[in-house]
Amino acid sequence: MSIEFDNNLPIYLQIMNHIKRQIVSGLLQPGDKIPSVRELAADLQINPNTIQRTFQELEREEVVETKRGLGRYVTSEESKIMAIKKEMAGELLHQFIHGMQELGFKNQDIVTIVKEAVAAESGKDRKEEHPDGRASEG
Amino acid sequence: MMKLLKYDLRRNANLLLAVCAVLILCELALILSPAMLEVKLGVIIVANFAAAVIFMINNLRVFDYNIKSVSRRLLPVNTLSYVWASLVYGILNTLALIVIAGGAGLYFLGRLDASFWADAFKLPLYVWIGLALEAVFTTVYGFLMFYVVIALARSITKKGAFWVGLLLFLVLSAVMDWLENLLFGQDSTQPFNMVTFHFESTTGTITHDSLTAVAGWRWFGSFGFELLLSIAFLFVIKWCVEKRIEAR
Amino acid sequence: MDALLKVNGISKTYGKKQVLDGVSFDIGPGRLVGLLGSNGSGKSTLMQIVAGLTPATAGDISVAGEPAGRKTKSLISYMPDRPITESWMKVKDAIAFYNDFYADFDMEKAREMLDFMKLDEKNGVSVLSKGMNERLQLTLALSRNVSLYLLDEPIGGVDPVARGKILDAIVRFYREDSSLIISTHLVRDMERIFDEVMFLQDGRIVLHEEVENLRMKHGRSVDDMFKEVFGE
């Protein structure tokens, strides 16, 4: 696992987002085991306490749960995973809308453009025959 | 302390073994050579003396290394262990030399006029013990004086420690001599304080039965003085190493 | 939680030059701390004082409540910025040396780390490259189970491959109840492994902060802050 980290922003947040993305995209399935603090720290060459903090936050948000003696696991609650999706989508949307507004688009134009873009993407998808059969998000 | 000693020996093994080997070869070569007996004796004595000097300098460098090198100073050992390890190291080297010299000595024993030495062997045992003890003590005292000078020199300065040390040594030994003389009226030209050798000579040459020895008690004051000094040296060394000398 | 290391008013003068001026800080257990400063800023001197190799001109230090002295040597593992192995030694002799003298030395951990660092026991230390030597020094220092590790420039002057290995080893062999203080001027490579950093400038600690707080408060990396403070 190698992630590009931005040293200007808190690392633990970046790792949290990374793990959430992995959950949302299915790379980490509900109920999957997460690497231990030590493993992850060694993999990423990051301070173990930072990883610890990440896990604590993820637990607080109930994204992961600790099973005593066994380790940490992704939550198996689908509702929770959906909530994460929405939260991450929310951020994406927020960034997207601001980005578009900075480019000078008005709100109605943004909606129209999005509709066109989604249709175009779906068409491309059908032609390329997306391997896992899922339609891409956004 | 034993561990320090072990590693000191291993680190210097090449030098120590080389000197011993060269010395033994020298002695063998001389013994087998057709030179005159007196010449052989002379050269062997010089060779042994040279080896002794090399060992002595090596010992001082071992002590110096122990008190200033980072790897030694990090070790969780008693500060005085460095002193004990170096002393034992010196004693072991000396023993080795004695054995080698003794080996050569055996050769000469049969050949030279050894009557003089035969007299010496007639001396009472307690005299021998006294001599041996005094020899050991004097050696230890001498080494301690060198050690304390090295420790002080390293405490005072980083560069030029050698010259500072030399100066300190000359000053210190001069002061000690003067003090001993003052306090005990001892003549420091005598090699042994405990035992005085008397040569009785009627004909101007050393003959049989001319050697007697008396173990006197006047040495006690001088001995006590040097013993106290030795203890003082140990304290000074300890203080220097713990409070003043930077490891490099 | 009581501080593992308490440094109180440490000053060091060499003749007229004041290298350290009233340095004070506390380090708790389980922390990875960066001691940052430009070259010659006194980082090495400070570490040597904590390790008991150099006497301070003023101030005192305590490790786990014990004042610095013979007992604390057993609590501290120090890796100097220069190799300290003796030239007659092979790698296995260097390991044996540590094993002989330090009761807390973990032989198994050492062998594991030698393996990890790709060091061969049979090699003489004098034939090791600089990078390999650093790896050996690190192996020796980290194979001891102590409360406080002091690493002086563990990745300075070492090729990037060795650097990666060394950082990896530091993180991998980290223990939760002990702390590491690592001094370096290569901030960018190392900032991700620090919990907190201290900036040492002109002999004084001008900043002592948790790294994530720095990022959150100032929105800047430690490297950027370093450049700002030390004006490179």
PDB file of N, CA and C in Angstrom, chain A residues 18-53:
ATOM      1  N   HIS A  18      -8.496   7.635   3.338  1.00  0.00           N
ATOM      2  CA  HIS A  18      -8.019   6.555   2.468  1.00  0.00           C
ATOM      3  C   HIS A  18      -8.756   5.259   2.782  1.00  0.00           C
ATOM      4  N   ILE A  19      -8.858   4.962   4.071  1.00  0.00           N
ATOM      5  CA  ILE A  19      -9.540   3.729   4.473  1.00  0.00           C
ATOM      6  C   ILE A  19     -11.021   3.796   4.111  1.00  0.00           C
ATOM      7  N   LYS A  20     -11.627   4.949   4.330  1.00  0.00           N
ATOM      8  CA  LYS A  20     -13.037   5.093   3.967  1.00  0.00           C
ATOM      9  C   LYS A  20     -13.234   4.871   2.482  1.00  0.00           C
ATOM     10  N   ARG A  21     -12.332   5.419   1.687  1.00  0.00           N
ATOM     11  CA  ARG A  21     -12.443   5.236   0.236  1.00  0.00           C
ATOM     12  C   ARG A  21     -12.348   3.771  -0.124  1.00  0.00           C
ATOM     13  N   GLN A  22     -11.449   3.073   0.575  1.00  0.00           N
ATOM     14  CA  GLN A  22     -11.293   1.648   0.295  1.00  0.00           C
ATOM     15  C   GLN A  22     -12.574   0.889   0.629  1.00  0.00           C
ATOM     16  N   ILE A  23     -13.240   1.309   1.706  1.00  0.00           N
ATOM     17  CA  ILE A  23     -14.486   0.648   2.102  1.00  0.00           C
ATOM     18  C   ILE A  23     -15.568   0.932   1.063  1.00  0.00           C
ATOM     19  N   VAL A  24     -15.642   2.203   0.718  1.00  0.00           N
ATOM     20  CA  VAL A  24     -16.704   2.623  -0.191  1.00  0.00           C
ATOM     21  C   VAL A  24     -16.526   1.985  -1.567  1.00  0.00           C
ATOM     22  N   SER A  25     -15.303   1.858  -2.001  1.00  0.00           N
ATOM     23  CA  SER A  25     -15.093   1.315  -3.346  1.00  0.00           C
ATOM     24  C   SER A  25     -15.126  -0.200  -3.346  1.00  0.00           C
ATOM     25  N   GLY A  26     -15.231  -0.806  -2.180  1.00  0.00           N
ATOM     26  CA  GLY A  26     -15.345  -2.253  -2.114  1.00  0.00           C
ATOM     27  C   GLY A  26     -14.029  -2.990  -1.955  1.00  0.00           C
ATOM     28  N   LEU A  27     -12.922  -2.225  -1.995  1.00  0.00           N
ATOM     29  CA  LEU A  27     -11.640  -2.907  -1.790  1.00  0.00           C
ATOM     30  C   LEU A  27     -11.599  -3.521  -0.403  1.00  0.00           C
ATOM     31  N   LEU A  28     -12.280  -2.833   0.541  1.00  0.00           N
ATOM     32  CA  LEU A  28     -12.434  -3.399   1.876  1.00  0.00           C
ATOM     33  C   LEU A  28     -13.920  -3.729   2.037  1.00  0.00           C
ATOM     34  N   GLN A  29     -14.204  -4.992   2.126  1.00  0.00           N
ATOM     35  CA  GLN A  29     -15.602  -5.405   2.248  1.00  0.00           C
ATOM     36  C   GLN A  29     -16.071  -5.308   3.693  1.00  0.00           C
ATOM     37  N   PRO A  30     -17.385  -5.194   3.897  1.00  0.00           N
ATOM     38  CA  PRO A  30     -17.890  -5.175   5.270  1.00  0.00           C
ATOM     39  C   PRO A  30     -17.436  -6.428   6.000  1.00  0.00           C
ATOM     40  N   GLY A  31     -16.915  -6.247   7.221  1.00  0.00           N
ATOM     41  CA  GLY A  31     -16.474  -7.386   8.007  1.00  0.00           C
ATOM     42  C   GLY A  31     -15.038  -7.798   7.715  1.00  0.00           C
ATOM     43  N   ASP A  32     -14.384  -7.133   6.757  1.00  0.00           N
ATOM     44  CA  ASP A  32     -12.982  -7.455   6.471  1.00  0.00           C
ATOM     45  C   ASP A  32     -12.086  -7.032   7.626  1.00  0.00           C
ATOM     46  N   LYS A  33     -10.978  -7.764   7.758  1.00  0.00           N
ATOM     47  CA  LYS A  33     -10.037  -7.393   8.819  1.00  0.00           C
ATOM     48  C   LYS A  33      -9.107  -6.281   8.322  1.00  0.00           C
ATOM     49  N   ILE A  34      -8.860  -5.342   9.206  1.00  0.00           N
ATOM     50  CA  ILE A  34      -7.956  -4.248   8.862  1.00  0.00           C
ATOM     51  C   ILE A  34      -6.568  -4.586   9.402  1.00  0.00           C
ATOM     52  N   PRO A  35      -5.505  -4.171   8.683  1.00  0.00           N
ATOM     53  CA  PRO A  35      -4.159  -4.424   9.214  1.00  0.00           C
ATOM     54  C   PRO A  35      -3.984  -3.802  10.591  1.00  0.00           C
ATOM     55  N   SER A  36      -3.107  -4.378  11.371  1.00  0.00           N
ATOM     56  CA  SER A  36      -2.876  -3.865  12.717  1.00  0.00           C
ATOM     57  C   SER A  36      -2.143  -2.530  12.648  1.00  0.00           C
ATOM     58  N   VAL A  37      -2.114  -1.850  13.773  1.00  0.00           N
ATOM     59  CA  VAL A  37      -1.421  -0.562  13.842  1.00  0.00           C
ATOM     60  C   VAL A  37       0.013  -0.726  13.376  1.00  0.00           C
ATOM     61  N   ARG A  38       0.663  -1.737  13.899  1.00  0.00           N
ATOM     62  CA  ARG A  38       2.074  -1.956  13.607  1.00  0.00           C
ATOM     63  C   ARG A  38       2.296  -2.213  12.112  1.00  0.00           C
ATOM     64  N   GLU A  39       1.436  -3.084  11.536  1.00  0.00           N
ATOM     65  CA  GLU A  39       1.598  -3.436  10.116  1.00  0.00           C
ATOM     66  C   GLU A  39       1.433  -2.210   9.249  1.00  0.00           C
ATOM     67  N   LEU A  40       0.357  -1.471   9.536  1.00  0.00           N
ATOM     68  CA  LEU A  40       0.067  -0.305   8.720  1.00  0.00           C
ATOM     69  C   LEU A  40       1.169   0.742   8.864  1.00  0.00           C
ATOM     70  N   ALA A  41       1.623   0.940  10.101  1.00  0.00           N
ATOM     71  CA  ALA A  41       2.672   1.932  10.337  1.00  0.00           C
ATOM     72  C   ALA A  41       3.921   1.570   9.552  1.00  0.00           C
ATOM     73  N   ALA A  42       4.275   0.271   9.576  1.00  0.00           N
ATOM     74  CA  ALA A  42       5.470  -0.169   8.861  1.00  0.00           C
ATOM     75  C   ALA A  42       5.275  -0.053   7.353  1.00  0.00           C
ATOM     76  N   ASP A  43       4.096  -0.421   6.877  1.00  0.00           N
ATOM     77  CA  ASP A  43       3.810  -0.326   5.448  1.00  0.00           C
ATOM     78  C   ASP A  43       3.952   1.087   4.929  1.00  0.00           C
ATOM     79  N   LEU A  44       3.343   2.016   5.670  1.00  0.00           N
ATOM     80  CA  LEU A  44       3.301   3.396   5.201  1.00  0.00           C
ATOM     81  C   LEU A  44       4.481   4.217   5.693  1.00  0.00           C
ATOM     82  N   GLN A  45       5.247   3.636   6.590  1.00  0.00           N
ATOM     83  CA  GLN A  45       6.335   4.359   7.253  1.00  0.00           C
ATOM     84  C   GLN A  45       5.812   5.604   7.945  1.00  0.00           C
ATOM     85  N   ILE A  46       4.805   5.338   8.771  1.00  0.00           N
ATOM     86  CA  ILE A  46       4.177   6.440   9.493  1.00  0.00           C
ATOM     87  C   ILE A  46       4.170   6.126  10.977  1.00  0.00           C
ATOM     88  N   ASN A  47       4.252   7.156  11.762  1.00  0.00           N
ATOM     89  CA  ASN A  47       4.232   7.023  13.205  1.00  0.00           C
ATOM     90  C   ASN A  47       3.066   6.145  13.690  1.00  0.00           C
ATOM     91  N   PRO A  48       3.348   5.121  14.464  1.00  0.00           N
ATOM     92  CA  PRO A  48       2.291   4.227  14.940  1.00  0.00           C
ATOM     93  C   PRO A  48       1.205   4.934  15.746  1.00  0.00           C
ATOM     94  N   ASN A  49       1.586   5.963  16.485  1.00  0.00           N
ATOM     95  CA  ASN A  49       0.584   6.692  17.267  1.00  0.00           C
ATOM     96  C   ASN A  49      -0.426   7.386  16.367  1.00  0.00           C
ATOM     97  N   THR A  50       0.065   7.838  15.208  1.00  0.00           N
ATOM     98  CA  THR A  50      -0.840   8.461  14.248  1.00  0.00           C
ATOM     99  C   THR A  50      -1.858   7.438  13.763  1.00  0.00           C
ATOM    100  N   ILE A  51      -1.355   6.240  13.458  1.00  0.00           N
ATOM    101  CA  ILE A  51      -2.254   5.170  13.006  1.00  0.00           C
ATOM    102  C   ILE A  51      -3.263   4.850  14.111  1.00  0.00           C
ATOM    103  N   GLN A  52      -2.740   4.796  15.320  1.00  0.00           N
ATOM    104  CA  GLN A  52      -3.606   4.519  16.472  1.00  0.00           C
ATOM    105  C   GLN A  52      -4.736   5.529  16.549  1.00  0.00           C
ATOM    106  N   ARG A  53      -4.375   6.783  16.361  1.00  0.00           N
ATOM    107  CA  ARG A  53      -5.363   7.862  16.422  1.00  0.00           C
ATOM    108  C   ARG A  53      -6.412   7.700  15.329  1.00  0.00           C
TER     109      ARG A  53
END
